[in-house]
Amino acid sequence: MTLRQTFQKPIRVLMILSALIVVTGLVIGWDTDELTMQTAIGQTKDTLQTSEDFQYLERANRAFINLVKQTRPAVVQITTQTKRNQSRAPERLLPDDIYKFFFGPEPDPRREQERDPDPIQGLGSGVIVREDGYILTNNHVIDGVDHITVKLANGREYPAKLVGSDPGQFNRNGGGSDLALLKIDADNLPALQFGDSDALEVGEWVIAIGSPLGLTQTVTRGIVSAKGRDRNSSLVAFGNFIQTDAPINRGNSGGALINIRGELVGINTLIASGGSTMGNIGIGFAIPSNLAQQLMPSLIEDGRVVRGWLGIYMDPVDHDLADKLQFEEPRGVVVESVVQNSPAEKAGIQPRDIILEFDGEVVRDINHLRYTVAAKRVGKPIKIKVLRKGTQEKQLTVKLAERTAEAVARAEGSTIQEDQTESFAGLRVRNLTPSIADRFGYASKETGVIVAEVADDSDAARQGIRPGALIQEIEWEPVDNLDTYIEIVTELKKQNKEKVLLYVKSVDGLRGGYVSGYLTVRVATSDR
């Protein structure tokens, strides 16, 4: 076959051209009239280390290394010790003969008293926020302990004293942020500067530093996954959490969440875990640095945090209502109801009013107003702008009261004095209303009574019962509500019982779901 015959066959021509392109490495630039040579692997003098992409990666890698070197010395390990209760033998439900068969004879009580049992050890993290030894951590790290020790990054250890705390759980102050402030006797310490947590953006890089499982100075990296999370309200009343996927585990509580500028933007506090998983699943929560910075002066000066209370129930302004009011976007809150004798009622706020501004600041939504009110000074006159009946703007003045457990109870329809029982077995309880069930994270179908107060020196406190727990049975009898509880307790008092069996349920704020079981508690003589 001649060359002329070959080029008369179109298919053969295409095959020949394709082979030429592959052999010579020619690439036709269809957007231009030029032919360019394709550089094959191994034909360039550039190595991986000198490539432009690698240089970008190396600079980012070096930036993170320097960031860790700069910030890690300001993060400390906190260890705690709590004396074990020696006032009584542990309770058991097995008869004596069966107990001795499985576990042998009981130890001699006299020898038990002579032996000093090892204290309960606790572990957490903290952040140095002032060079003169002030350290932020979580209240649940140091709550109820006898001794606190701080270990610096250089290995030196110092005893620490508690300056102030803001318990997260429902208590006499109505619940707070779960922050605590410690002080050690040291100067010229490496301290982290506060960053602006409000300026954080979802997707922004952050690092977490702490002591998970006792592994000091552990560094993990992730991003800001979300902001303004109010998850686990049964554990923390005022969190407004930053959500992050930076791995956080047990022992990280109280540690630092840091932005790429080396600033403290959060105090790592909680993790979410599913099922039997106890560790990190990529969902962690940190208290925003702006909230921590706001509360620090009160913790230093007063040892606690005083929050403002307005006394209203709120509904959101949704898109439909915003359109009706000709707002460009939803803003403000709708007053659903006003608590009797509250600061809101005294100021003239009415149901269905729409609160537009509070102390000169535009109200964005329910959470924004809630945190703004809590941050204001009690008793200070504050201007409020409300919209009434959709058209009438009114300027009102309110003097906030202190947010206490009594104030919170009043907001739920009744005061503690009206709704709460007398103490029995160191416990004061109240009805489980739908609003209380929602606040503590219980399902609407749950029955029982909610624990409002636990006496510090009671057996119930030693057994781990806390405010917010749900009592659903007493001595095998179901507790449907406060009335049945009172009936059962009245009968038990007649029987002069020394111990009672309770079925108690509580929300597991760290892992999700519930923790429940039977507990036997001693009844004080004064309660019989």
XYZ file of C-alpha atoms in Angstrom:
528
model
C 0.000 0.000 0.000
C 1.454 3.354 -1.011
C 1.608 6.469 1.203
C -0.996 8.125 -1.018
C -3.351 5.214 -0.528
C -2.841 5.360 3.212
C -3.862 9.061 3.489
C -6.968 8.311 1.471
C -8.240 6.233 4.407
C -9.609 8.737 7.057
C -9.473 6.288 9.928
C -5.843 5.476 9.297
C -5.009 9.182 9.112
C -6.545 9.830 12.546
C -4.654 6.938 14.050
C -1.358 8.199 12.688
C -1.978 11.740 13.997
C -2.883 10.415 17.440
C 0.306 8.430 17.596
C 2.353 11.466 16.615
C 0.764 13.550 19.424
C 1.505 10.895 22.003
C 5.093 10.355 20.850
C 6.083 14.016 20.557
C 4.045 15.260 23.541
C 2.301 17.902 21.473
C -0.784 19.487 23.010
C -2.947 21.700 20.865
C -4.193 24.826 22.672
C -7.689 25.120 21.209
C -8.066 28.657 22.616
C -4.926 29.782 20.763
C -3.096 29.064 17.575
C -0.078 27.724 19.461
C 1.190 24.217 19.990
C 2.759 23.587 23.414
C 4.991 20.768 24.572
C 3.655 18.625 27.456
C 6.263 18.226 30.176
C 6.576 14.617 31.239
C 7.168 13.497 34.818
C 10.852 13.513 35.570
C 11.646 16.071 32.833
C 11.407 19.054 35.276
C 14.190 20.144 37.567
C 11.667 21.108 40.289
C 11.405 18.682 43.215
C 8.450 18.270 45.556
C 10.203 20.444 48.147
C 10.736 23.313 45.680
C 7.312 23.263 44.044
C 5.024 26.234 44.632
C 2.263 24.073 46.126
C 4.684 22.582 48.630
C 5.883 26.032 49.645
C 2.322 27.037 50.478
C 1.861 23.876 52.542
C 5.182 24.368 54.298
C 4.321 27.940 55.259
C 0.938 26.832 56.643
C 2.607 23.956 58.493
C 5.218 26.255 59.996
C 2.526 28.772 60.983
C 0.679 26.110 63.002
C 3.889 24.929 64.643
C 4.746 28.486 65.706
C 1.167 29.018 66.890
C 1.405 25.993 69.174
C 4.822 27.024 70.511
C 3.464 30.465 71.318
C 0.229 29.391 73.049
C 0.820 26.010 74.667
C 2.727 27.320 77.729
C -0.431 29.194 78.855
C -2.502 25.989 79.142
C -2.250 24.064 82.410
C -3.320 20.736 83.853
C -5.624 20.782 86.879
C -5.773 17.870 89.303
C -8.192 17.712 92.212
C -8.623 15.643 95.335
C -11.841 14.986 97.211
C -11.996 13.164 100.511
C -14.042 10.010 100.483
C -17.026 9.856 102.796
C -16.097 7.863 105.915
C -19.228 8.463 107.941
C -21.039 5.333 106.897
C -20.635 1.965 105.229
C -21.712 1.642 101.600
C -25.324 0.675 101.019
C -26.195 -2.692 99.569
C -29.399 -4.332 98.479
C -28.337 -7.996 98.982
C -29.305 -9.909 102.152
C -26.427 -10.490 104.610
C -26.038 -14.228 103.949
C -25.898 -13.801 100.150
C -23.521 -10.856 100.475
C -21.106 -12.878 102.646
C -21.279 -15.856 100.258
C -20.110 -13.773 97.284
C -17.916 -11.151 98.960
C -16.801 -12.710 102.231
C -17.135 -11.273 105.737
C -17.372 -7.548 106.224
C -14.173 -5.740 107.261
C -13.735 -4.753 110.900
C -15.244 -1.240 111.235
C -12.535 -0.255 113.727
C -9.774 -1.043 111.251
C -11.661 0.741 108.505
C -11.780 3.896 110.609
C -8.042 3.693 111.319
C -7.228 3.459 107.615
C -7.319 6.747 105.712
C -8.829 5.920 102.303
C -7.275 7.416 99.206
C -9.049 10.578 98.050
C -10.983 10.703 94.817
C -8.812 12.101 92.028
C -10.104 14.494 89.379
C -8.570 15.847 86.188
C -9.121 18.832 83.937
C -7.447 21.709 82.146
C -7.171 25.460 82.588
C -5.971 28.597 80.815
C -3.725 31.299 82.280
C -5.444 34.585 81.415
C -3.379 36.942 83.567
C 0.355 36.957 84.230
C -0.254 37.245 87.979
C -1.734 33.746 88.208
C -5.429 33.938 87.302
C -6.615 30.776 85.544
C -9.958 30.094 83.872
C -11.450 26.607 83.894
C -14.838 24.889 84.117
C -16.778 24.834 87.367
C -17.506 21.122 86.953
C -13.740 20.462 87.066
C -13.382 21.866 90.611
C -16.934 21.708 92.010
C -17.013 20.303 95.542
C -13.338 19.290 95.697
C -11.039 19.692 98.716
C -7.702 20.380 97.026
C -6.742 21.877 93.646
C -3.288 21.591 92.075
C -2.168 23.369 88.914
C 0.660 21.939 86.804
C 2.294 24.361 84.371
C 3.668 23.435 80.965
C 7.209 23.456 82.418
C 6.207 20.834 84.989
C 6.074 23.091 88.048
C 3.112 22.553 90.377
C 1.242 25.068 92.514
C -1.662 24.772 94.944
C -4.604 26.806 93.662
C -7.428 28.567 95.436
C -10.904 29.113 94.064
C -11.539 32.820 93.451
C -15.076 32.520 92.118
C -17.414 30.178 90.296
C -20.529 30.296 88.159
C -22.139 26.828 88.360
C -23.828 25.805 85.157
C -26.551 23.636 86.653
C -29.819 24.872 88.126
C -29.038 26.234 91.590
C -29.953 29.083 93.903
C -28.776 31.561 91.274
C -30.833 29.934 88.548
C -27.899 28.325 86.739
C -24.971 29.884 84.915
C -22.070 29.353 82.526
C -20.024 26.557 84.198
C -16.991 28.852 84.482
C -14.620 29.050 87.442
C -11.628 31.263 88.200
C -8.563 30.002 90.074
C -5.477 31.794 91.434
C -1.961 30.511 92.014
C 0.828 32.351 93.807
C 3.088 33.087 90.836
C 4.091 36.033 88.640
C 5.278 36.646 85.082
C 3.347 33.665 83.775
C 2.650 33.130 80.065
C -0.945 34.307 79.554
C -3.251 34.082 76.561
C -4.869 37.235 75.261
C -8.628 37.194 74.775
C -9.829 37.160 71.180
C -13.191 38.376 69.910
C -15.370 35.256 69.842
C -18.194 37.227 68.200
C -15.909 37.790 65.196
C -15.312 34.051 64.725
C -16.612 32.702 61.440
C -17.930 29.229 60.761
C -15.204 27.344 58.914
C -12.375 29.222 60.653
C -9.390 27.162 61.814
C -8.956 26.668 65.576
C -6.763 24.545 67.832
C -7.677 22.939 71.169
C -5.075 22.453 73.914
C -5.622 20.526 77.134
C -4.976 17.349 79.103
C -7.306 14.662 77.707
C -7.078 11.468 79.750
C -4.144 13.012 81.631
C -2.024 13.517 78.500
C -0.747 17.012 79.238
C -0.228 19.661 76.550
C -2.175 17.733 73.905
C -2.887 19.795 70.783
C -5.641 19.085 68.251
C -6.841 21.066 65.264
C -10.207 21.652 63.610
C -12.621 24.326 62.516
C -15.490 26.299 63.972
C -18.470 24.115 63.070
C -21.227 26.429 64.342
C -21.885 29.283 66.755
C -24.596 30.129 69.268
C -25.321 26.545 70.311
C -27.398 26.187 73.486
C -27.123 22.403 73.661
C -27.067 20.608 77.034
C -29.132 23.248 78.814
C -29.538 20.792 81.712
C -25.805 21.103 82.395
C -25.201 24.751 81.474
C -27.904 27.422 81.628
C -25.825 30.126 79.903
C -23.426 28.650 77.374
C -24.076 30.081 73.902
C -21.457 27.585 72.802
C -19.005 27.565 69.954
C -19.196 24.157 68.267
C -15.954 22.704 66.935
C -14.714 19.465 65.404
C -11.271 19.866 66.983
C -10.974 16.589 68.937
C -11.877 17.074 72.618
C -12.019 14.299 75.204
C -12.362 13.816 78.964
C -9.745 15.974 80.671
C -9.987 18.718 78.035
C -12.628 20.500 80.126
C -11.415 23.991 80.965
C -8.774 23.970 78.224
C -8.208 26.522 75.487
C -9.793 26.959 72.078
C -7.450 29.240 70.118
C -7.704 30.997 66.759
C -4.860 31.239 64.230
C -3.821 34.606 65.714
C -2.967 32.901 68.990
C -5.919 34.396 70.856
C -8.195 32.630 73.338
C -11.646 32.387 71.749
C -13.222 29.678 73.905
C -13.039 27.497 77.036
C -13.585 23.860 76.039
C -16.465 22.516 78.109
C -18.561 19.697 76.657
C -18.555 16.943 74.086
C -21.442 15.164 72.423
C -21.140 11.402 72.096
C -23.540 8.791 70.853
C -24.575 5.454 72.296
C -21.799 3.705 74.196
C -19.109 5.949 72.732
C -17.447 7.907 75.528
C -14.915 9.862 73.488
C -14.771 12.417 70.741
C -16.996 12.067 67.675
C -16.191 15.476 66.235
C -18.774 17.498 68.177
C -17.329 19.628 70.967
C -18.549 22.806 72.652
C -16.630 25.758 74.055
C -17.800 28.750 76.106
C -17.120 31.912 74.053
C -14.208 34.056 75.225
C -16.356 37.202 75.185
C -18.672 35.640 77.775
C -15.734 34.531 79.923
C -14.133 37.969 79.730
C -17.434 39.600 80.654
C -17.865 37.416 83.762
C -14.285 37.612 85.079
C -14.650 40.938 86.967
C -17.666 39.599 88.897
C -15.823 36.389 89.739
C -12.843 38.371 91.047
C -14.829 40.976 92.982
C -17.802 38.969 94.271
C -16.842 35.325 93.799
C -20.061 34.770 91.838
C -22.039 36.151 88.920
C -25.167 38.265 89.363
C -27.458 38.203 86.308
C -30.318 40.446 85.361
C -33.887 39.112 85.112
C -36.721 40.659 83.106
C -39.574 38.204 83.691
C -41.112 37.355 80.323
C -41.749 34.377 78.082
C -40.609 34.959 74.499
C -41.514 33.788 71.003
C -39.401 34.409 67.889
C -40.227 36.875 65.139
C -40.465 34.536 62.128
C -40.296 35.444 58.435
C -44.066 35.718 58.051
C -44.362 38.169 60.927
C -41.316 40.087 59.702
C -42.948 40.458 56.275
C -46.177 41.653 57.892
C -44.237 44.272 59.877
C -42.231 45.203 56.764
C -38.901 44.252 58.349
C -36.097 43.496 55.905
C -35.279 40.409 57.976
C -36.567 38.842 61.220
C -35.465 40.720 64.345
C -36.734 41.328 67.863
C -38.782 39.013 70.090
C -42.500 38.613 70.729
C -43.567 38.776 74.385
C -45.642 35.619 74.854
C -46.501 36.319 78.512
C -45.395 38.513 81.402
C -44.626 37.160 84.876
C -46.702 38.681 87.649
C -44.865 41.268 89.787
C -41.807 40.992 87.538
C -39.662 43.915 86.339
C -41.314 43.574 82.912
C -44.814 43.951 84.358
C -43.748 46.939 86.458
C -42.243 48.564 83.344
C -45.530 48.228 81.420
C -44.511 45.476 78.997
C -47.580 43.615 77.711
C -48.182 40.263 76.051
C -47.799 40.429 72.257
C -45.480 43.421 72.483
C -42.478 43.074 70.182
C -39.233 44.112 71.873
C -37.143 45.887 69.231
C -34.357 47.474 71.261
C -32.871 46.896 74.708
C -30.575 49.510 76.233
C -30.062 51.089 72.819
C -29.096 47.808 71.148
C -31.185 46.239 68.369
C -32.524 42.864 69.533
C -31.616 40.136 67.036
C -33.460 37.151 68.485
C -34.450 35.360 71.701
C -30.937 34.239 72.630
C -29.536 37.688 71.985
C -32.029 39.319 74.358
C -31.593 36.575 76.970
C -27.834 37.049 77.137
C -28.084 40.834 76.921
C -30.495 40.975 79.874
C -28.321 38.610 81.907
C -25.266 40.824 81.385
C -26.912 44.041 82.618
C -26.534 45.418 86.122
C -29.396 44.730 88.497
C -31.395 47.830 89.469
C -30.040 50.046 86.705
C -32.779 51.883 84.679
C -32.733 50.558 81.112
C -34.602 51.880 78.079
C -36.653 49.421 76.041
C -38.315 50.074 72.687
C -41.381 47.929 71.979
C -43.799 47.715 69.070
C -47.440 47.359 70.190
C -50.267 46.169 67.926
C -47.951 46.257 64.952
C -47.780 50.047 64.606
C -47.308 51.778 67.961
C -43.697 52.245 69.054
C -43.297 52.848 72.793
C -40.290 53.711 74.944
C -40.358 52.010 78.348
C -37.955 51.971 81.298
C -37.229 48.817 83.283
C -35.164 48.106 86.393
C -33.953 44.510 86.249
C -34.124 42.178 89.253
C -31.565 39.476 90.038
C -31.988 36.155 88.276
C -32.398 33.603 91.058
C -33.989 30.170 91.343
C -37.042 31.864 92.815
C -37.239 34.249 89.864
C -36.896 31.383 87.391
C -39.629 29.458 89.198
C -41.887 32.518 89.102
C -41.379 32.681 85.342
C -42.672 29.135 85.137
C -45.986 30.062 86.698
C -45.390 29.758 90.432
C -42.851 30.605 93.095
C -40.753 27.981 94.807
C -42.513 28.624 98.097
C -45.874 27.845 96.504
C -44.734 24.864 94.498
C -41.972 23.220 96.493
C -42.354 20.691 99.281
C -40.736 20.698 102.668
C -37.386 18.955 102.860
C -37.429 15.161 103.014
C -34.223 13.087 102.981
C -32.380 16.300 102.229
C -34.444 16.955 99.084
C -36.899 19.684 98.153
C -38.889 18.944 95.010
C -41.436 20.600 92.750
C -43.873 19.713 90.005
C -42.560 18.714 86.596
C -44.217 21.302 84.348
C -43.801 21.230 80.541
C -41.501 24.273 80.668
C -39.288 22.698 83.343
C -39.158 19.424 81.420
C -38.062 21.313 78.314
C -35.431 23.299 80.190
C -33.855 20.224 81.784
C -34.091 18.138 78.610
C -36.781 15.611 79.621
C -39.340 14.247 77.179
C -42.848 15.670 77.457
C -44.239 12.238 78.410
C -42.062 11.913 81.541
C -43.712 11.893 84.968
C -42.372 12.551 88.452
C -41.139 15.480 90.508
C -38.061 17.596 89.833
C -35.394 18.060 92.496
C -35.112 21.791 93.249
C -32.625 21.738 96.142
C -30.307 19.197 97.766
C -28.964 19.787 101.268
C -25.161 19.837 101.165
C -24.795 17.571 104.214
C -27.480 15.088 103.164
C -27.059 11.480 102.152
C -28.833 12.348 98.887
C -26.007 14.756 98.010
C -23.412 12.083 98.792
C -25.283 9.671 96.534
C -24.904 12.128 93.665
C -28.470 13.485 93.430
C -28.377 17.008 92.010
C -30.925 19.739 91.261
C -32.687 18.887 88.026
C -32.879 15.143 88.760
C -36.269 13.501 88.283
C -37.718 11.277 91.041
C -40.138 8.775 89.496
C -40.575 6.172 92.255
C -40.382 6.039 96.048
C -40.358 2.639 97.751
C -41.609 1.021 94.515
C -44.564 3.410 94.346
C -44.788 5.478 91.125
C -44.615 9.249 91.540
C -46.898 10.857 88.982
C -46.771 14.417 90.268
C -46.276 16.528 93.373
C -49.559 15.373 94.935
C -48.642 11.682 94.837
C -45.150 12.517 96.093
C -46.602 14.306 99.121
C -48.954 11.397 99.834
C -46.110 8.850 99.750
C -43.754 10.980 101.834
C -46.466 11.654 104.436
C -46.999 7.918 104.862
C -43.242 7.247 105.073
C -42.907 9.830 107.846
C -45.590 7.982 109.822
C -43.557 4.779 109.439
C -40.430 6.557 110.741
C -38.265 4.947 108.034
C -34.499 5.370 108.280
C -33.865 4.707 104.593
C -35.947 5.056 101.437
C -35.537 3.652 97.958
C -35.767 6.150 95.105
C -35.831 5.665 91.353
C -34.007 8.686 89.944
C -33.494 9.785 86.356
C -31.257 12.589 85.089
C -30.164 13.890 81.713
C -26.625 12.935 80.717
C -25.386 16.283 79.421
C -22.034 14.886 78.290
C -23.143 11.825 76.330
C -26.795 12.512 75.621
C -29.735 10.377 76.732
C -30.561 9.596 80.355
C -28.899 8.097 83.408
C -31.306 6.330 85.755
C -31.418 3.781 88.546
C -32.424 2.947 92.107
C -30.711 4.695 95.012
C -31.131 4.076 98.735
C -30.816 7.260 100.797
C -30.844 7.801 104.523
C -33.540 9.967 106.049
C -32.347 12.481 108.613
C -33.974 12.265 112.019
C -35.416 15.751 111.573
C -37.242 14.617 108.408
C -38.999 11.628 110.004
